[in-house]
């Protein structure tokens, strides 16, 4: 039985990925835990939750991480830093994400794709770098992949819904991006149910949305206001704090973020579309002014190749017959691309790291497709 799942070469690749993961994290964590620009907000929120039992203002958008840090504070023995505990857990969760990448690769694509994508995850310094920080990014990078894997597991065995649903909800609570991903996960899980169950759930959802429309609208207004969507749109923010596009000024605001944003788009559609496309480009092609020449050359070669292979993987997926599992991954990638268009990039590529492991799965699936005609024995030798 196990010989059908794991070949000798697959075990060797998995072991190599684990060794690289441990080694690279050991080097990254030399100065951990490290505080970032927003860490103090989360720590203040932990104190508020710990003392008053509530999370208020901007930290409501990151309530999952605040709850996580509070949990770390509770379980950490007196006299020790709960920030160190949080980093240790983040590394463990990152390891679970590595295993999740392998599972997604094997279940949806192929053994070669799974192995190469797992090696990519273990070598991806851009993502693993965030394991040392007391910020939302490490957990969010991991839980996006874990949520995809557990959703896939639940489609095979309903008992895994007990793991999948909490994972998806927690992902949605970590960052505002998670709220954008939530409908994608929800649609996928509903699609795996029987027809009668799907119909019942859709009816319940329609009723709940109708009843709670006013509340949901208010909360959405608050969330978009807290992350300053309209301000960054009018300000033409491309890279936070560094790069901007000149944009027209809005003459009057109603104070309702969603309404004002829609009106701004109606008044200046070309400017908004150009800004959105520029944001997508600068997130995916993350070469920055301060990078060394070697770093820039590496990215100029690696990124176009990576994306061309991922496009080949998507084309191959549709050629052989796309299924809901692949559509789940594509849905998450698309959702994050929409977030890119509506927000901004950071100096580092951490926002791209939320989905880069999913893109890598398609890239190596495309690589396998391209290399097979050149080396017909590639796949057979790889899995033998």
PDB file of C-alpha atoms in Angstrom, residues 67-348:
ATOM      1  CA  UNK A  67      -6.120  35.582  19.846  1.00  0.00           C
ATOM      2  CA  UNK A  68      -3.118  33.470  18.838  1.00  0.00           C
ATOM      3  CA  UNK A  69      -0.679  35.735  20.716  1.00  0.00           C
ATOM      4  CA  UNK A  70      -2.979  35.780  23.735  1.00  0.00           C
ATOM      5  CA  UNK A  71      -3.006  31.969  23.702  1.00  0.00           C
ATOM      6  CA  UNK A  72       0.804  32.006  23.589  1.00  0.00           C
ATOM      7  CA  UNK A  73       0.866  34.370  26.556  1.00  0.00           C
ATOM      8  CA  UNK A  74      -1.395  32.054  28.548  1.00  0.00           C
ATOM      9  CA  UNK A  75       0.604  28.861  27.889  1.00  0.00           C
ATOM     10  CA  UNK A  76       4.079  30.411  28.292  1.00  0.00           C
ATOM     11  CA  UNK A  77       5.562  29.780  31.765  1.00  0.00           C
ATOM     12  CA  UNK A  78       6.082  32.820  33.966  1.00  0.00           C
ATOM     13  CA  UNK A  79       9.424  34.493  33.348  1.00  0.00           C
ATOM     14  CA  UNK A  80       9.674  33.491  29.697  1.00  0.00           C
ATOM     15  CA  UNK A  81       8.781  35.500  26.605  1.00  0.00           C
ATOM     16  CA  UNK A  82       5.517  34.524  24.965  1.00  0.00           C
ATOM     17  CA  UNK A  83       6.859  36.092  21.783  1.00  0.00           C
ATOM     18  CA  UNK A  84       9.418  33.263  21.594  1.00  0.00           C
ATOM     19  CA  UNK A  85       6.570  30.805  22.040  1.00  0.00           C
ATOM     20  CA  UNK A  86       4.688  32.428  19.167  1.00  0.00           C
ATOM     21  CA  UNK A  87       7.707  32.142  16.848  1.00  0.00           C
ATOM     22  CA  UNK A  88       8.210  28.477  17.773  1.00  0.00           C
ATOM     23  CA  UNK A  89       4.575  27.728  16.936  1.00  0.00           C
ATOM     24  CA  UNK A  90       4.824  29.707  13.698  1.00  0.00           C
ATOM     25  CA  UNK A  91       7.758  27.540  12.603  1.00  0.00           C
ATOM     26  CA  UNK A  92       5.834  24.362  13.450  1.00  0.00           C
ATOM     27  CA  UNK A  93       2.798  25.605  11.502  1.00  0.00           C
ATOM     28  CA  UNK A  94       5.107  26.457   8.599  1.00  0.00           C
ATOM     29  CA  UNK A  95       6.302  22.848   8.643  1.00  0.00           C
ATOM     30  CA  UNK A  96       2.680  21.692   8.495  1.00  0.00           C
ATOM     31  CA  UNK A  97       2.263  23.995   5.488  1.00  0.00           C
ATOM     32  CA  UNK A  98       5.233  22.287   3.835  1.00  0.00           C
ATOM     33  CA  UNK A  99       3.483  18.927   4.256  1.00  0.00           C
ATOM     34  CA  UNK A 100       0.286  20.533   2.942  1.00  0.00           C
ATOM     35  CA  UNK A 101       2.060  21.615  -0.248  1.00  0.00           C
ATOM     36  CA  UNK A 102       3.172  18.021  -0.791  1.00  0.00           C
ATOM     37  CA  UNK A 103      -0.350  16.736  -0.202  1.00  0.00           C
ATOM     38  CA  UNK A 104      -1.848  19.269  -2.627  1.00  0.00           C
ATOM     39  CA  UNK A 105       0.740  18.362  -5.241  1.00  0.00           C
ATOM     40  CA  UNK A 106       0.175  14.621  -4.949  1.00  0.00           C
ATOM     41  CA  UNK A 107      -3.611  14.854  -4.759  1.00  0.00           C
ATOM     42  CA  UNK A 108      -4.226  17.391  -7.530  1.00  0.00           C
ATOM     43  CA  UNK A 109      -1.210  17.201  -9.839  1.00  0.00           C
ATOM     44  CA  UNK A 110       1.541  14.547  -9.745  1.00  0.00           C
ATOM     45  CA  UNK A 111       4.399  13.153  -7.668  1.00  0.00           C
ATOM     46  CA  UNK A 112       7.084  15.155  -9.522  1.00  0.00           C
ATOM     47  CA  UNK A 113       5.076  18.364  -9.123  1.00  0.00           C
ATOM     48  CA  UNK A 114       4.529  17.626  -5.425  1.00  0.00           C
ATOM     49  CA  UNK A 115       8.205  16.958  -4.756  1.00  0.00           C
ATOM     50  CA  UNK A 116       9.515  19.959  -6.684  1.00  0.00           C
ATOM     51  CA  UNK A 117       6.923  22.270  -5.086  1.00  0.00           C
ATOM     52  CA  UNK A 118       7.852  21.000  -1.618  1.00  0.00           C
ATOM     53  CA  UNK A 119      11.527  21.634  -2.322  1.00  0.00           C
ATOM     54  CA  UNK A 120      10.592  25.102  -3.549  1.00  0.00           C
ATOM     55  CA  UNK A 121       8.713  25.770  -0.291  1.00  0.00           C
ATOM     56  CA  UNK A 122      11.695  24.667   1.824  1.00  0.00           C
ATOM     57  CA  UNK A 123      14.062  26.882  -0.212  1.00  0.00           C
ATOM     58  CA  UNK A 124      11.790  29.923  -0.410  1.00  0.00           C
ATOM     59  CA  UNK A 125      13.605  32.408   1.791  1.00  0.00           C
ATOM     60  CA  UNK A 126      11.115  35.143   0.891  1.00  0.00           C
ATOM     61  CA  UNK A 127       8.346  33.249   2.718  1.00  0.00           C
ATOM     62  CA  UNK A 128      10.273  31.539   5.523  1.00  0.00           C
ATOM     63  CA  UNK A 129      11.868  34.882   6.414  1.00  0.00           C
ATOM     64  CA  UNK A 130       8.613  35.869   8.149  1.00  0.00           C
ATOM     65  CA  UNK A 131       8.732  32.974  10.619  1.00  0.00           C
ATOM     66  CA  UNK A 132      11.016  35.037  12.872  1.00  0.00           C
ATOM     67  CA  UNK A 133       8.628  38.020  13.079  1.00  0.00           C
ATOM     68  CA  UNK A 134       5.833  38.693  15.540  1.00  0.00           C
ATOM     69  CA  UNK A 135       3.536  39.646  12.671  1.00  0.00           C
ATOM     70  CA  UNK A 136       0.545  38.071  10.938  1.00  0.00           C
ATOM     71  CA  UNK A 137       2.450  37.129   7.779  1.00  0.00           C
ATOM     72  CA  UNK A 138       4.034  33.824   8.820  1.00  0.00           C
ATOM     73  CA  UNK A 139       0.782  32.276  10.032  1.00  0.00           C
ATOM     74  CA  UNK A 140      -1.182  33.658   7.097  1.00  0.00           C
ATOM     75  CA  UNK A 141       1.298  32.280   4.537  1.00  0.00           C
ATOM     76  CA  UNK A 142       1.034  28.879   6.214  1.00  0.00           C
ATOM     77  CA  UNK A 143      -2.700  28.795   6.844  1.00  0.00           C
ATOM     78  CA  UNK A 144      -3.647  29.694   3.273  1.00  0.00           C
ATOM     79  CA  UNK A 145      -1.917  26.489   2.162  1.00  0.00           C
ATOM     80  CA  UNK A 146      -3.162  24.476   5.150  1.00  0.00           C
ATOM     81  CA  UNK A 147      -6.738  25.640   4.521  1.00  0.00           C
ATOM     82  CA  UNK A 148      -6.488  24.491   0.902  1.00  0.00           C
ATOM     83  CA  UNK A 149      -5.154  21.102   1.993  1.00  0.00           C
ATOM     84  CA  UNK A 150      -7.763  20.542   4.713  1.00  0.00           C
ATOM     85  CA  UNK A 151     -10.546  21.642   2.362  1.00  0.00           C
ATOM     86  CA  UNK A 152      -9.274  19.045  -0.095  1.00  0.00           C
ATOM     87  CA  UNK A 153      -9.179  16.411   2.657  1.00  0.00           C
ATOM     88  CA  UNK A 154     -12.765  17.221   3.648  1.00  0.00           C
ATOM     89  CA  UNK A 155     -13.892  16.698   0.052  1.00  0.00           C
ATOM     90  CA  UNK A 156     -12.542  13.133   0.306  1.00  0.00           C
ATOM     91  CA  UNK A 157     -13.719  12.438   3.846  1.00  0.00           C
ATOM     92  CA  UNK A 158     -16.442  14.510   5.575  1.00  0.00           C
ATOM     93  CA  UNK A 159     -14.831  13.926   8.989  1.00  0.00           C
ATOM     94  CA  UNK A 160     -12.063  16.359   8.031  1.00  0.00           C
ATOM     95  CA  UNK A 161     -14.608  19.184   7.991  1.00  0.00           C
ATOM     96  CA  UNK A 162     -13.950  19.341  11.745  1.00  0.00           C
ATOM     97  CA  UNK A 163     -10.415  20.483  10.892  1.00  0.00           C
ATOM     98  CA  UNK A 164     -11.060  22.305   7.640  1.00  0.00           C
ATOM     99  CA  UNK A 165     -13.771  24.702   8.807  1.00  0.00           C
ATOM    100  CA  UNK A 166     -11.833  25.980  11.885  1.00  0.00           C
ATOM    101  CA  UNK A 167      -8.695  26.377   9.720  1.00  0.00           C
ATOM    102  CA  UNK A 168     -10.566  28.418   7.106  1.00  0.00           C
ATOM    103  CA  UNK A 169     -12.277  30.586   9.749  1.00  0.00           C
ATOM    104  CA  UNK A 170      -8.948  31.211  11.471  1.00  0.00           C
ATOM    105  CA  UNK A 171      -7.393  32.161   8.119  1.00  0.00           C
ATOM    106  CA  UNK A 172     -10.208  34.667   7.584  1.00  0.00           C
ATOM    107  CA  UNK A 173      -9.531  36.149  11.029  1.00  0.00           C
ATOM    108  CA  UNK A 174      -5.776  36.577  10.574  1.00  0.00           C
ATOM    109  CA  UNK A 175      -5.825  39.331   7.952  1.00  0.00           C
ATOM    110  CA  UNK A 176      -8.415  41.179   5.816  1.00  0.00           C
ATOM    111  CA  UNK A 177      -7.188  39.092   2.853  1.00  0.00           C
ATOM    112  CA  UNK A 178      -8.633  36.056   4.599  1.00  0.00           C
ATOM    113  CA  UNK A 179     -12.121  37.539   4.362  1.00  0.00           C
ATOM    114  CA  UNK A 180     -11.652  37.789   0.588  1.00  0.00           C
ATOM    115  CA  UNK A 181     -10.527  34.142   0.464  1.00  0.00           C
ATOM    116  CA  UNK A 182     -13.389  32.919   2.640  1.00  0.00           C
ATOM    117  CA  UNK A 183     -16.080  32.855  -0.118  1.00  0.00           C
ATOM    118  CA  UNK A 184     -13.720  30.830  -2.345  1.00  0.00           C
ATOM    119  CA  UNK A 185     -13.265  28.201   0.369  1.00  0.00           C
ATOM    120  CA  UNK A 186     -16.973  28.258   1.175  1.00  0.00           C
ATOM    121  CA  UNK A 187     -18.021  27.699  -2.441  1.00  0.00           C
ATOM    122  CA  UNK A 188     -15.519  24.849  -2.750  1.00  0.00           C
ATOM    123  CA  UNK A 189     -16.736  23.069   0.384  1.00  0.00           C
ATOM    124  CA  UNK A 190     -20.391  23.498  -0.587  1.00  0.00           C
ATOM    125  CA  UNK A 191     -19.603  22.107  -4.063  1.00  0.00           C
ATOM    126  CA  UNK A 192     -18.384  18.872  -2.468  1.00  0.00           C
ATOM    127  CA  UNK A 193     -21.711  18.244  -0.722  1.00  0.00           C
ATOM    128  CA  UNK A 194     -24.743  16.414  -2.064  1.00  0.00           C
ATOM    129  CA  UNK A 195     -27.307  18.298  -4.136  1.00  0.00           C
ATOM    130  CA  UNK A 196     -29.920  18.518  -1.373  1.00  0.00           C
ATOM    131  CA  UNK A 197     -27.341  19.653   1.176  1.00  0.00           C
ATOM    132  CA  UNK A 198     -26.024  22.300  -1.234  1.00  0.00           C
ATOM    133  CA  UNK A 199     -29.524  23.628  -1.883  1.00  0.00           C
ATOM    134  CA  UNK A 200     -30.265  23.817   1.851  1.00  0.00           C
ATOM    135  CA  UNK A 201     -27.011  25.643   2.609  1.00  0.00           C
ATOM    136  CA  UNK A 202     -27.574  28.154  -0.186  1.00  0.00           C
ATOM    137  CA  UNK A 203     -31.078  28.873   1.122  1.00  0.00           C
ATOM    138  CA  UNK A 204     -29.741  29.363   4.661  1.00  0.00           C
ATOM    139  CA  UNK A 205     -26.966  31.637   3.376  1.00  0.00           C
ATOM    140  CA  UNK A 206     -29.412  33.785   1.405  1.00  0.00           C
ATOM    141  CA  UNK A 207     -31.643  34.120   4.475  1.00  0.00           C
ATOM    142  CA  UNK A 208     -28.692  34.963   6.757  1.00  0.00           C
ATOM    143  CA  UNK A 209     -27.266  37.523   4.324  1.00  0.00           C
ATOM    144  CA  UNK A 210     -30.664  39.115   3.866  1.00  0.00           C
ATOM    145  CA  UNK A 211     -31.272  39.375   7.612  1.00  0.00           C
ATOM    146  CA  UNK A 212     -27.754  40.519   8.402  1.00  0.00           C
ATOM    147  CA  UNK A 213     -27.238  42.761   5.355  1.00  0.00           C
ATOM    148  CA  UNK A 214     -27.245  45.958   7.392  1.00  0.00           C
ATOM    149  CA  UNK A 215     -24.793  44.592   9.969  1.00  0.00           C
ATOM    150  CA  UNK A 216     -22.489  43.110   7.309  1.00  0.00           C
ATOM    151  CA  UNK A 217     -22.495  46.371   5.372  1.00  0.00           C
ATOM    152  CA  UNK A 218     -21.553  48.336   8.492  1.00  0.00           C
ATOM    153  CA  UNK A 219     -18.728  45.952   9.359  1.00  0.00           C
ATOM    154  CA  UNK A 220     -17.422  46.023   5.784  1.00  0.00           C
ATOM    155  CA  UNK A 221     -17.452  49.818   5.867  1.00  0.00           C
ATOM    156  CA  UNK A 222     -15.442  49.776   9.081  1.00  0.00           C
ATOM    157  CA  UNK A 223     -12.951  47.212   7.759  1.00  0.00           C
ATOM    158  CA  UNK A 224     -12.299  49.049   4.502  1.00  0.00           C
ATOM    159  CA  UNK A 225     -12.086  52.339   6.368  1.00  0.00           C
ATOM    160  CA  UNK A 226      -9.524  50.981   8.823  1.00  0.00           C
ATOM    161  CA  UNK A 227      -7.192  49.872   6.031  1.00  0.00           C
ATOM    162  CA  UNK A 228      -7.684  53.226   4.233  1.00  0.00           C
ATOM    163  CA  UNK A 229      -8.714  51.795   0.867  1.00  0.00           C
ATOM    164  CA  UNK A 230     -10.018  55.117  -0.469  1.00  0.00           C
ATOM    165  CA  UNK A 231      -7.088  57.157   0.857  1.00  0.00           C
ATOM    166  CA  UNK A 232      -4.604  54.847  -0.847  1.00  0.00           C
ATOM    167  CA  UNK A 233      -6.663  54.930  -4.036  1.00  0.00           C
ATOM    168  CA  UNK A 234      -6.821  58.726  -4.155  1.00  0.00           C
ATOM    169  CA  UNK A 235      -3.189  58.920  -3.110  1.00  0.00           C
ATOM    170  CA  UNK A 236      -2.151  56.491  -5.875  1.00  0.00           C
ATOM    171  CA  UNK A 237      -0.204  54.250  -3.490  1.00  0.00           C
ATOM    172  CA  UNK A 238       1.855  51.648  -5.349  1.00  0.00           C
ATOM    173  CA  UNK A 239       4.472  50.733  -2.727  1.00  0.00           C
ATOM    174  CA  UNK A 240       3.511  51.702   0.798  1.00  0.00           C
ATOM    175  CA  UNK A 241       5.473  54.758   1.914  1.00  0.00           C
ATOM    176  CA  UNK A 242       7.689  54.788  -1.187  1.00  0.00           C
ATOM    177  CA  UNK A 243       6.044  54.936  -4.582  1.00  0.00           C
ATOM    178  CA  UNK A 244       2.892  56.678  -5.786  1.00  0.00           C
ATOM    179  CA  UNK A 245       1.051  57.488  -9.004  1.00  0.00           C
ATOM    180  CA  UNK A 246      -0.527  60.928  -9.473  1.00  0.00           C
ATOM    181  CA  UNK A 247      -4.303  60.503  -9.140  1.00  0.00           C
ATOM    182  CA  UNK A 248      -7.231  62.949  -9.360  1.00  0.00           C
ATOM    183  CA  UNK A 249      -8.544  64.322  -6.075  1.00  0.00           C
ATOM    184  CA  UNK A 250     -12.060  63.538  -4.943  1.00  0.00           C
ATOM    185  CA  UNK A 251     -14.070  66.712  -4.448  1.00  0.00           C
ATOM    186  CA  UNK A 252     -16.583  65.475  -1.901  1.00  0.00           C
ATOM    187  CA  UNK A 253     -16.785  62.436   0.328  1.00  0.00           C
ATOM    188  CA  UNK A 254     -19.939  61.055   1.899  1.00  0.00           C
ATOM    189  CA  UNK A 255     -17.998  59.257   4.627  1.00  0.00           C
ATOM    190  CA  UNK A 256     -19.110  55.838   3.337  1.00  0.00           C
ATOM    191  CA  UNK A 257     -15.981  54.152   2.030  1.00  0.00           C
ATOM    192  CA  UNK A 258     -17.646  51.707  -0.366  1.00  0.00           C
ATOM    193  CA  UNK A 259     -19.949  54.350  -1.859  1.00  0.00           C
ATOM    194  CA  UNK A 260     -17.148  56.904  -2.219  1.00  0.00           C
ATOM    195  CA  UNK A 261     -14.812  54.335  -3.805  1.00  0.00           C
ATOM    196  CA  UNK A 262     -17.486  53.377  -6.332  1.00  0.00           C
ATOM    197  CA  UNK A 263     -18.139  57.037  -7.155  1.00  0.00           C
ATOM    198  CA  UNK A 264     -14.410  57.630  -7.574  1.00  0.00           C
ATOM    199  CA  UNK A 265     -14.187  54.766 -10.060  1.00  0.00           C
ATOM    200  CA  UNK A 266     -17.199  56.095 -11.996  1.00  0.00           C
ATOM    201  CA  UNK A 267     -15.609  59.558 -12.186  1.00  0.00           C
ATOM    202  CA  UNK A 268     -12.071  58.391 -13.071  1.00  0.00           C
ATOM    203  CA  UNK A 269     -12.253  54.859 -14.563  1.00  0.00           C
ATOM    204  CA  UNK A 270      -9.067  55.065 -16.664  1.00  0.00           C
ATOM    205  CA  UNK A 271      -6.951  56.322 -13.756  1.00  0.00           C
ATOM    206  CA  UNK A 272      -8.291  53.641 -11.406  1.00  0.00           C
ATOM    207  CA  UNK A 273      -7.762  50.817 -13.924  1.00  0.00           C
ATOM    208  CA  UNK A 274      -4.211  51.974 -14.666  1.00  0.00           C
ATOM    209  CA  UNK A 275      -3.448  52.130 -10.945  1.00  0.00           C
ATOM    210  CA  UNK A 276      -4.940  48.657 -10.380  1.00  0.00           C
ATOM    211  CA  UNK A 277      -2.890  47.116 -13.212  1.00  0.00           C
ATOM    212  CA  UNK A 278       0.258  48.859 -11.944  1.00  0.00           C
ATOM    213  CA  UNK A 279      -0.335  47.486  -8.452  1.00  0.00           C
ATOM    214  CA  UNK A 280      -0.766  43.947  -9.773  1.00  0.00           C
ATOM    215  CA  UNK A 281       2.428  44.255 -11.803  1.00  0.00           C
ATOM    216  CA  UNK A 282       4.500  45.665  -8.951  1.00  0.00           C
ATOM    217  CA  UNK A 283       3.297  42.934  -6.565  1.00  0.00           C
ATOM    218  CA  UNK A 284       4.082  40.083  -8.932  1.00  0.00           C
ATOM    219  CA  UNK A 285       7.288  41.552 -10.352  1.00  0.00           C
ATOM    220  CA  UNK A 286       8.769  42.660  -7.039  1.00  0.00           C
ATOM    221  CA  UNK A 287      12.059  44.244  -8.092  1.00  0.00           C
ATOM    222  CA  UNK A 288      12.793  47.213  -5.817  1.00  0.00           C
ATOM    223  CA  UNK A 289      15.194  50.154  -6.051  1.00  0.00           C
ATOM    224  CA  UNK A 290      17.242  49.114  -3.027  1.00  0.00           C
ATOM    225  CA  UNK A 291      18.009  45.565  -4.211  1.00  0.00           C
ATOM    226  CA  UNK A 292      21.588  44.653  -5.140  1.00  0.00           C
ATOM    227  CA  UNK A 293      22.518  44.169  -8.809  1.00  0.00           C
ATOM    228  CA  UNK A 294      22.834  40.402  -8.324  1.00  0.00           C
ATOM    229  CA  UNK A 295      19.419  40.277  -6.669  1.00  0.00           C
ATOM    230  CA  UNK A 296      17.850  42.248  -9.518  1.00  0.00           C
ATOM    231  CA  UNK A 297      19.476  40.054 -12.186  1.00  0.00           C
ATOM    232  CA  UNK A 298      18.283  36.930 -10.391  1.00  0.00           C
ATOM    233  CA  UNK A 299      14.697  38.209 -10.224  1.00  0.00           C
ATOM    234  CA  UNK A 300      14.741  39.424 -13.833  1.00  0.00           C
ATOM    235  CA  UNK A 301      15.546  35.857 -14.909  1.00  0.00           C
ATOM    236  CA  UNK A 302      13.668  33.822 -12.296  1.00  0.00           C
ATOM    237  CA  UNK A 303      10.333  35.642 -12.127  1.00  0.00           C
ATOM    238  CA  UNK A 304       9.416  35.643 -15.848  1.00  0.00           C
ATOM    239  CA  UNK A 305      10.437  31.965 -16.070  1.00  0.00           C
ATOM    240  CA  UNK A 306       8.424  31.117 -12.950  1.00  0.00           C
ATOM    241  CA  UNK A 307       5.288  32.841 -14.233  1.00  0.00           C
ATOM    242  CA  UNK A 308       5.621  31.410 -17.751  1.00  0.00           C
ATOM    243  CA  UNK A 309       5.830  27.918 -16.262  1.00  0.00           C
ATOM    244  CA  UNK A 310       2.816  28.613 -14.033  1.00  0.00           C
ATOM    245  CA  UNK A 311       0.824  29.771 -17.079  1.00  0.00           C
ATOM    246  CA  UNK A 312       1.863  26.542 -18.810  1.00  0.00           C
ATOM    247  CA  UNK A 313       0.615  24.655 -15.756  1.00  0.00           C
ATOM    248  CA  UNK A 314      -2.749  26.401 -15.920  1.00  0.00           C
ATOM    249  CA  UNK A 315      -3.012  25.690 -19.656  1.00  0.00           C
ATOM    250  CA  UNK A 316      -2.152  22.050 -19.024  1.00  0.00           C
ATOM    251  CA  UNK A 317      -4.809  21.906 -16.306  1.00  0.00           C
ATOM    252  CA  UNK A 318      -7.491  23.026 -18.730  1.00  0.00           C
ATOM    253  CA  UNK A 319      -6.101  20.784 -21.480  1.00  0.00           C
ATOM    254  CA  UNK A 320      -6.365  17.592 -19.417  1.00  0.00           C
ATOM    255  CA  UNK A 321      -9.576  18.711 -17.734  1.00  0.00           C
ATOM    256  CA  UNK A 322      -9.747  21.217 -14.920  1.00  0.00           C
ATOM    257  CA  UNK A 323     -11.564  20.146 -11.765  1.00  0.00           C
ATOM    258  CA  UNK A 324     -12.842  21.906  -8.660  1.00  0.00           C
ATOM    259  CA  UNK A 325      -9.591  21.172  -6.770  1.00  0.00           C
ATOM    260  CA  UNK A 326      -7.520  23.123  -9.279  1.00  0.00           C
ATOM    261  CA  UNK A 327     -10.223  25.793  -9.412  1.00  0.00           C
ATOM    262  CA  UNK A 328      -9.899  26.188  -5.630  1.00  0.00           C
ATOM    263  CA  UNK A 329      -6.200  27.051  -5.986  1.00  0.00           C
ATOM    264  CA  UNK A 330      -6.876  29.318  -8.960  1.00  0.00           C
ATOM    265  CA  UNK A 331      -9.687  30.984  -7.000  1.00  0.00           C
ATOM    266  CA  UNK A 332      -7.358  31.834  -4.103  1.00  0.00           C
ATOM    267  CA  UNK A 333      -4.700  33.150  -6.502  1.00  0.00           C
ATOM    268  CA  UNK A 334      -7.335  35.263  -8.269  1.00  0.00           C
ATOM    269  CA  UNK A 335      -8.710  36.592  -4.971  1.00  0.00           C
ATOM    270  CA  UNK A 336      -5.250  37.736  -3.871  1.00  0.00           C
ATOM    271  CA  UNK A 337      -4.694  39.347  -7.277  1.00  0.00           C
ATOM    272  CA  UNK A 338      -7.902  41.331  -6.716  1.00  0.00           C
ATOM    273  CA  UNK A 339      -6.511  42.377  -3.320  1.00  0.00           C
ATOM    274  CA  UNK A 340      -3.328  43.538  -5.099  1.00  0.00           C
ATOM    275  CA  UNK A 341      -5.419  45.673  -7.441  1.00  0.00           C
ATOM    276  CA  UNK A 342      -7.401  47.227  -4.598  1.00  0.00           C
ATOM    277  CA  UNK A 343      -4.605  47.909  -2.124  1.00  0.00           C
ATOM    278  CA  UNK A 344      -0.846  48.323  -2.659  1.00  0.00           C
ATOM    279  CA  UNK A 345       2.506  46.544  -2.579  1.00  0.00           C
ATOM    280  CA  UNK A 346       5.074  46.528   0.200  1.00  0.00           C
ATOM    281  CA  UNK A 347       8.817  46.970  -0.212  1.00  0.00           C
ATOM    282  CA  UNK A 348       9.222  43.233   0.349  1.00  0.00           C
TER     283      UNK A 348
END
